[in-house]
């Protein structure tokens, strides 16, 4: 358990037991054994060398790993990224009227972003944005299979999002299922990540001082609760040469969760201090990997930050903050790290 904030803003962050065990047992360690076939790495220098040693394989790319057994070429991945990027840029230009963002987060933020970015998309696609589908991959693919089997298909040129438009060329069931899977893989993480990041920031530090920038708040929230808290690299001959503690058959789990709180790298590592970023460069800070390594940055970073800053600005402008009646929030063991069920209110 960790406390965030100080004084009246002190709130408890309750990590899932496995996450808590990592923080308790391995914080400050460079390399350690997680299980017979997996080595954990949290040292900043070794992490840098491992990630620079070779590009990620297709199985190590979370968004663009093979889909239904089909490899996703980098050219196709680029097309998908460009499409969702156009949708995000268009969303940022839309006038936003009066919106009530009070309620349970990150759910409220997710729904707002879904409706902002993907307005006009057909139901069979929009349903793929439901947060409930995160429960199991089987549920996700059941919904995709059902949607792909429905009669009719999107016509080329239909007034939908750019990412939805990529599904218009799918002419048969197999292609529709593949295209819908890509839609889910590309669009959902944007809304999931942004809403989770903003919920984390609200829990860790709201209400914020007026002179604290949204950017600094988000950088610090990603330090304490990195949405991508681990990076997998499968066994590869490059790695034992970097450190003898890594065996030839060892997979590697790199852990920003730990390096982001390493006392050797951060002053007051458990404190939410957004002002620390006045003097730090997030792209060049040792051990800080909210968007991956410099050799292969996360494709969504240029979408996540502008959307998160916009959303945080709306919340701050409305005076919204965490309910004073809530003093603890759980961080479940999931691929995307964040506090769950945060109640946001108007004081």
Short mmCIF file of C-alpha atoms in Angstrom, two decimals:
data_model
loop_
_atom_site.label_atom_id
_atom_site.label_comp_id
_atom_site.label_asym_id
_atom_site.label_seq_id
_atom_site.Cartn_x
_atom_site.Cartn_y
_atom_site.Cartn_z
CA UNK A 1 0.00 0.00 0.00
CA UNK A 2 1.19 3.51 -0.79
CA UNK A 3 -0.07 6.91 0.21
CA UNK A 4 -0.36 9.63 -2.41
CA UNK A 5 -0.42 13.33 -1.73
CA UNK A 6 -0.01 15.01 1.63
CA UNK A 7 -2.26 16.38 4.34
CA UNK A 8 -5.94 16.42 3.43
CA UNK A 9 -5.13 15.01 -0.01
CA UNK A 10 -3.48 11.82 1.34
CA UNK A 11 -5.06 8.78 -0.35
CA UNK A 12 -4.15 5.12 -0.28
CA UNK A 13 -3.12 3.20 -3.39
CA UNK A 14 -3.84 -0.50 -2.81
CA UNK A 15 -1.88 -2.61 -5.27
CA UNK A 16 -2.92 -6.13 -6.19
CA UNK A 17 -0.89 -8.64 -4.13
CA UNK A 18 1.48 -9.59 -6.97
CA UNK A 19 2.22 -5.94 -7.74
CA UNK A 20 2.71 -5.19 -4.07
CA UNK A 21 5.10 -8.13 -3.80
CA UNK A 22 7.20 -6.80 -6.68
CA UNK A 23 7.48 -3.41 -5.01
CA UNK A 24 8.19 -4.92 -1.61
CA UNK A 25 10.73 -7.54 -2.67
CA UNK A 26 12.53 -6.13 -5.69
CA UNK A 27 12.51 -2.35 -5.70
CA UNK A 28 16.06 -1.10 -6.10
CA UNK A 29 17.30 -4.40 -7.59
CA UNK A 30 18.77 -4.51 -11.08
CA UNK A 31 18.12 -8.17 -12.01
CA UNK A 32 16.19 -10.89 -10.18
CA UNK A 33 14.59 -14.26 -10.84
CA UNK A 34 10.80 -14.23 -11.16
CA UNK A 35 10.31 -17.89 -12.05
CA UNK A 36 12.42 -20.71 -13.57
CA UNK A 37 12.09 -19.27 -17.09
CA UNK A 38 11.76 -15.52 -16.47
CA UNK A 39 14.17 -12.87 -15.26
CA UNK A 40 12.94 -9.52 -13.99
CA UNK A 41 14.95 -6.43 -14.89
CA UNK A 42 14.46 -3.02 -13.27
CA UNK A 43 17.91 -1.46 -13.50
CA UNK A 44 17.81 1.62 -15.73
CA UNK A 45 21.11 1.02 -17.54
CA UNK A 46 20.51 -2.68 -18.21
CA UNK A 47 16.92 -1.96 -19.31
CA UNK A 48 18.26 0.56 -21.82
CA UNK A 49 20.78 -1.93 -23.23
CA UNK A 50 18.22 -4.74 -23.50
CA UNK A 51 15.69 -2.63 -25.36
CA UNK A 52 18.36 -1.25 -27.66
CA UNK A 53 19.77 -4.71 -28.44
CA UNK A 54 17.14 -5.60 -31.04
CA UNK A 55 13.71 -4.47 -32.29
CA UNK A 56 10.59 -5.98 -30.79
CA UNK A 57 9.35 -9.07 -32.60
CA UNK A 58 5.77 -9.26 -33.83
CA UNK A 59 4.81 -11.35 -30.78
CA UNK A 60 6.23 -8.67 -28.47
CA UNK A 61 4.22 -5.80 -29.97
CA UNK A 62 1.03 -5.60 -27.84
CA UNK A 63 -1.14 -3.80 -30.38
CA UNK A 64 0.14 -5.38 -33.55
CA UNK A 65 0.95 -8.92 -32.54
CA UNK A 66 -0.58 -11.55 -34.91
CA UNK A 67 -4.36 -11.39 -35.13
CA UNK A 68 -6.29 -14.63 -35.66
CA UNK A 69 -3.03 -16.19 -36.76
CA UNK A 70 -2.36 -13.47 -39.35
CA UNK A 71 0.77 -11.38 -39.09
CA UNK A 72 0.25 -7.63 -39.22
CA UNK A 73 2.94 -6.12 -41.46
CA UNK A 74 4.48 -2.85 -40.33
CA UNK A 75 3.05 -1.15 -43.42
CA UNK A 76 -0.47 -2.14 -42.38
CA UNK A 77 0.23 -1.17 -38.78
CA UNK A 78 1.36 2.24 -40.02
CA UNK A 79 -1.87 2.68 -42.01
CA UNK A 80 -3.92 1.84 -38.93
CA UNK A 81 -1.91 4.24 -36.75
CA UNK A 82 -2.33 7.04 -39.26
CA UNK A 83 -6.10 6.46 -39.36
CA UNK A 84 -6.64 6.60 -35.60
CA UNK A 85 -4.25 9.56 -35.48
CA UNK A 86 -6.48 11.46 -37.91
CA UNK A 87 -9.49 10.65 -35.73
CA UNK A 88 -7.76 11.95 -32.60
CA UNK A 89 -6.67 15.18 -34.32
CA UNK A 90 -10.23 15.72 -35.56
CA UNK A 91 -11.60 15.08 -32.06
CA UNK A 92 -9.24 17.64 -30.54
CA UNK A 93 -10.65 20.29 -32.89
CA UNK A 94 -14.30 19.59 -32.05
CA UNK A 95 -16.13 22.12 -29.89
CA UNK A 96 -17.12 20.43 -26.64
CA UNK A 97 -20.25 21.76 -25.03
CA UNK A 98 -21.35 21.31 -21.45
CA UNK A 99 -20.32 17.85 -20.31
CA UNK A 100 -20.81 16.34 -16.87
CA UNK A 101 -17.64 14.38 -16.11
CA UNK A 102 -18.55 13.62 -12.50
CA UNK A 103 -19.06 9.98 -11.62
CA UNK A 104 -17.08 6.79 -11.56
CA UNK A 105 -13.67 6.93 -13.24
CA UNK A 106 -12.06 5.79 -15.47
CA UNK A 107 -15.45 4.67 -16.88
CA UNK A 108 -16.85 8.19 -17.30
CA UNK A 109 -13.75 9.38 -19.12
CA UNK A 110 -13.69 6.33 -21.37
CA UNK A 111 -17.29 6.84 -22.52
CA UNK A 112 -16.67 10.54 -23.15
CA UNK A 113 -13.60 9.81 -25.28
CA UNK A 114 -15.32 7.00 -27.18
CA UNK A 115 -18.16 9.31 -28.14
CA UNK A 116 -15.80 12.17 -28.98
CA UNK A 117 -13.37 10.23 -31.18
CA UNK A 118 -15.67 7.63 -32.76
CA UNK A 119 -18.92 9.53 -33.26
CA UNK A 120 -20.97 8.06 -36.09
CA UNK A 121 -19.41 4.61 -36.15
CA UNK A 122 -21.89 1.73 -36.43
CA UNK A 123 -22.93 -0.13 -33.31
CA UNK A 124 -21.10 -3.33 -34.29
CA UNK A 125 -17.86 -1.34 -34.04
CA UNK A 126 -18.65 0.96 -31.12
CA UNK A 127 -19.59 -2.02 -28.94
CA UNK A 128 -15.96 -3.14 -29.26
CA UNK A 129 -15.00 -0.16 -27.09
CA UNK A 130 -16.87 -1.54 -24.06
CA UNK A 131 -14.54 -1.76 -21.05
CA UNK A 132 -16.24 -5.02 -20.03
CA UNK A 133 -14.49 -6.71 -22.93
CA UNK A 134 -11.23 -6.34 -21.00
CA UNK A 135 -12.39 -9.12 -18.68
CA UNK A 136 -11.30 -11.94 -20.98
CA UNK A 137 -9.93 -12.17 -24.55
CA UNK A 138 -12.56 -14.86 -25.21
CA UNK A 139 -15.38 -12.38 -24.56
CA UNK A 140 -13.78 -9.85 -26.91
CA UNK A 141 -13.49 -12.32 -29.77
CA UNK A 142 -17.03 -13.63 -29.17
CA UNK A 143 -18.38 -10.09 -29.67
CA UNK A 144 -16.18 -9.59 -32.74
CA UNK A 145 -17.32 -12.89 -34.25
CA UNK A 146 -20.97 -11.98 -33.69
CA UNK A 147 -20.53 -8.53 -35.24
CA UNK A 148 -18.69 -9.93 -38.27
CA UNK A 149 -21.53 -12.39 -38.87
CA UNK A 150 -24.24 -9.69 -38.99
CA UNK A 151 -25.67 -8.99 -42.47
CA UNK A 152 -24.59 -5.86 -44.32
CA UNK A 153 -21.26 -4.10 -44.19
CA UNK A 154 -19.87 -0.61 -44.08
CA UNK A 155 -19.85 1.09 -47.47
CA UNK A 156 -16.65 2.80 -48.65
CA UNK A 157 -16.97 6.54 -48.11
CA UNK A 158 -19.49 6.26 -45.26
CA UNK A 159 -19.36 9.22 -42.80
CA UNK A 160 -17.52 7.37 -40.05
CA UNK A 161 -14.17 7.62 -38.30
CA UNK A 162 -11.03 6.98 -40.33
CA UNK A 163 -10.29 3.84 -38.31
CA UNK A 164 -13.80 2.53 -39.02
CA UNK A 165 -13.34 3.34 -42.70
CA UNK A 166 -10.56 0.75 -42.88
CA UNK A 167 -13.16 -1.97 -42.30
CA UNK A 168 -15.14 -1.03 -45.41
CA UNK A 169 -12.98 -3.12 -47.74
CA UNK A 170 -13.69 -6.37 -45.84
CA UNK A 171 -15.84 -8.43 -48.18
CA UNK A 172 -16.23 -11.73 -46.34
CA UNK A 173 -16.65 -13.00 -42.80
CA UNK A 174 -12.96 -13.74 -42.22
CA UNK A 175 -11.86 -10.31 -43.45
CA UNK A 176 -14.58 -8.54 -41.43
CA UNK A 177 -13.51 -10.38 -38.28
CA UNK A 178 -9.87 -9.41 -38.91
CA UNK A 179 -10.76 -5.77 -39.65
CA UNK A 180 -12.93 -5.52 -36.52
CA UNK A 181 -10.09 -6.99 -34.49
CA UNK A 182 -7.76 -4.28 -35.78
CA UNK A 183 -10.36 -1.62 -34.95
CA UNK A 184 -10.51 -2.90 -31.37
CA UNK A 185 -6.71 -3.16 -31.10
CA UNK A 186 -6.11 0.40 -32.33
CA UNK A 187 -9.07 2.43 -31.05
CA UNK A 188 -9.75 0.91 -27.64
CA UNK A 189 -6.24 1.44 -26.17
CA UNK A 190 -6.43 5.17 -26.88
CA UNK A 191 -9.62 5.59 -24.85
CA UNK A 192 -8.60 3.06 -22.20
CA UNK A 193 -5.16 4.59 -21.69
CA UNK A 194 -6.23 8.23 -21.62
CA UNK A 195 -9.15 7.69 -19.23
CA UNK A 196 -6.98 5.53 -16.95
CA UNK A 197 -4.11 8.04 -16.97
CA UNK A 198 -6.41 10.93 -16.07
CA UNK A 199 -8.11 8.86 -13.33
CA UNK A 200 -4.65 8.05 -11.94
CA UNK A 201 -3.69 11.73 -11.95
CA UNK A 202 -6.90 12.74 -10.18
CA UNK A 203 -6.43 10.11 -7.50
CA UNK A 204 -2.77 10.89 -6.92
CA UNK A 205 -2.94 14.66 -6.73
CA UNK A 206 -6.26 16.47 -7.13
CA UNK A 207 -7.14 19.19 -6.42
CA UNK A 208 -4.10 20.60 -8.19
CA UNK A 209 -2.37 23.91 -7.63
CA UNK A 210 -3.40 26.41 -10.31
CA UNK A 211 0.17 26.98 -11.46
CA UNK A 212 0.92 23.25 -12.00
CA UNK A 213 0.84 22.31 -15.68
CA UNK A 214 -1.29 19.47 -16.98
CA UNK A 215 1.81 18.05 -18.65
CA UNK A 216 3.76 17.82 -15.40
CA UNK A 217 0.77 16.28 -13.63
CA UNK A 218 0.51 13.57 -16.29
CA UNK A 219 4.25 12.86 -16.37
CA UNK A 220 4.21 12.35 -12.61
CA UNK A 221 1.06 10.21 -12.71
CA UNK A 222 2.74 7.99 -15.31
CA UNK A 223 5.77 7.70 -13.06
CA UNK A 224 3.87 6.45 -10.03
CA UNK A 225 1.30 4.42 -11.97
CA UNK A 226 2.81 3.64 -15.39
CA UNK A 227 -0.03 2.41 -17.63
CA UNK A 228 2.44 0.06 -19.35
CA UNK A 229 4.06 -1.26 -16.19
CA UNK A 230 5.94 -4.15 -17.81
CA UNK A 231 7.61 -4.87 -21.15
CA UNK A 232 8.16 -8.46 -22.30
CA UNK A 233 11.14 -9.60 -24.32
CA UNK A 234 11.34 -13.27 -25.20
CA UNK A 235 14.57 -15.24 -24.88
CA UNK A 236 17.12 -14.06 -27.43
CA UNK A 237 20.86 -14.66 -27.90
CA UNK A 238 21.63 -10.94 -27.49
CA UNK A 239 20.61 -10.89 -23.84
CA UNK A 240 22.99 -13.31 -22.03
CA UNK A 241 25.87 -11.36 -23.56
CA UNK A 242 24.58 -8.22 -21.80
CA UNK A 243 24.41 -9.79 -18.34
CA UNK A 244 25.51 -13.27 -17.14
CA UNK A 245 22.49 -13.48 -14.82
CA UNK A 246 20.29 -13.83 -17.92
CA UNK A 247 20.23 -17.38 -19.25
CA UNK A 248 19.96 -18.37 -22.91
CA UNK A 249 16.40 -19.66 -22.40
CA UNK A 250 15.22 -16.85 -20.14
CA UNK A 251 12.39 -14.53 -21.09
CA UNK A 252 12.82 -11.03 -19.69
CA UNK A 253 10.18 -8.93 -17.97
CA UNK A 254 11.33 -5.30 -17.85
CA UNK A 255 9.56 -3.44 -15.06
CA UNK A 256 8.99 0.32 -15.29
CA UNK A 257 6.78 -0.21 -12.21
CA UNK A 258 10.02 -0.60 -10.26
CA UNK A 259 12.40 1.71 -12.11
CA UNK A 260 9.83 4.52 -11.84
CA UNK A 261 10.09 4.25 -8.02
CA UNK A 262 13.79 3.40 -7.71
CA UNK A 263 15.24 5.46 -4.80
CA UNK A 264 18.55 5.67 -6.66
CA UNK A 265 16.85 7.52 -9.53
CA UNK A 266 14.18 9.62 -7.82
CA UNK A 267 14.06 11.93 -4.85
CA UNK A 268 11.09 10.99 -2.61
CA UNK A 269 10.14 8.24 -5.07
CA UNK A 270 6.71 7.52 -3.56
CA UNK A 271 5.62 11.17 -3.44
CA UNK A 272 3.43 12.77 -6.09
CA UNK A 273 5.53 15.80 -6.99
CA UNK A 274 4.68 17.12 -10.49
CA UNK A 275 7.04 20.06 -9.99
CA UNK A 276 9.99 17.67 -10.32
CA UNK A 277 9.38 17.70 -14.09
CA UNK A 278 10.29 21.39 -14.28
CA UNK A 279 13.90 20.21 -14.31
CA UNK A 280 13.63 16.78 -15.96
CA UNK A 281 13.32 15.65 -19.58
CA UNK A 282 10.81 12.77 -19.83
CA UNK A 283 12.44 11.59 -23.07
CA UNK A 284 15.88 11.34 -21.50
CA UNK A 285 15.27 10.47 -17.85
CA UNK A 286 16.97 7.18 -16.85
CA UNK A 287 14.51 4.44 -15.94
CA UNK A 288 11.44 6.42 -17.11
CA UNK A 289 9.58 4.47 -19.79
CA UNK A 290 5.91 5.49 -19.91
CA UNK A 291 5.94 5.20 -23.72
CA UNK A 292 8.66 2.61 -24.14
CA UNK A 293 12.28 2.95 -25.19
CA UNK A 294 13.79 5.63 -27.42
CA UNK A 295 14.54 2.94 -30.04
CA UNK A 296 10.84 2.12 -30.44
CA UNK A 297 8.44 4.57 -28.81
CA UNK A 298 4.81 3.62 -28.28
CA UNK A 299 2.80 4.54 -31.37
CA UNK A 300 0.08 6.15 -29.27
CA UNK A 301 2.13 8.70 -27.33
CA UNK A 302 1.22 11.61 -29.64
CA UNK A 303 -2.48 10.78 -29.22
CA UNK A 304 -2.52 10.00 -25.51
CA UNK A 305 -0.89 13.17 -24.22
CA UNK A 306 -3.01 15.77 -26.11
CA UNK A 307 -6.25 13.96 -25.27
CA UNK A 308 -5.25 13.54 -21.63
CA UNK A 309 -4.27 17.21 -21.32
CA UNK A 310 -7.58 18.27 -22.86
CA UNK A 311 -9.58 16.04 -20.53
CA UNK A 312 -7.63 17.06 -17.45
CA UNK A 313 -8.11 20.72 -18.39
CA UNK A 314 -11.88 20.18 -18.55
CA UNK A 315 -11.92 18.52 -15.14
CA UNK A 316 -9.80 21.23 -13.54
CA UNK A 317 -11.86 23.97 -15.14
CA UNK A 318 -15.00 22.41 -13.69
CA UNK A 319 -13.47 22.13 -10.22
CA UNK A 320 -13.91 18.36 -10.14
CA UNK A 321 -11.91 16.28 -7.67
CA UNK A 322 -11.95 12.95 -5.84
CA UNK A 323 -14.77 12.49 -3.37
CA UNK A 324 -13.53 13.32 0.15
CA UNK A 325 -15.40 10.24 1.35
CA UNK A 326 -13.10 7.93 -0.64
CA UNK A 327 -9.72 7.28 0.96
CA UNK A 328 -8.47 4.16 -0.87
CA UNK A 329 -8.46 2.88 -4.44
CA UNK A 330 -7.40 -0.52 -5.73
CA UNK A 331 -4.93 -1.11 -8.55
CA UNK A 332 -5.83 -4.52 -10.01
CA UNK A 333 -3.39 -6.83 -11.75
CA UNK A 334 -4.04 -6.01 -15.41
CA UNK A 335 -2.15 -5.12 -18.55
CA UNK A 336 -3.09 -1.46 -18.13
CA UNK A 337 -2.17 -0.17 -14.67
CA UNK A 338 -4.63 2.17 -13.03
CA UNK A 339 -6.84 2.85 -10.06
CA UNK A 340 -10.34 1.43 -10.28
CA UNK A 341 -13.67 2.94 -9.30
CA UNK A 342 -12.60 6.47 -8.39
CA UNK A 343 -15.53 8.71 -7.48
CA UNK A 344 -15.15 12.18 -9.00
CA UNK A 345 -17.39 14.92 -7.60
CA UNK A 346 -17.96 18.65 -7.50
CA UNK A 347 -17.01 19.85 -4.02
#
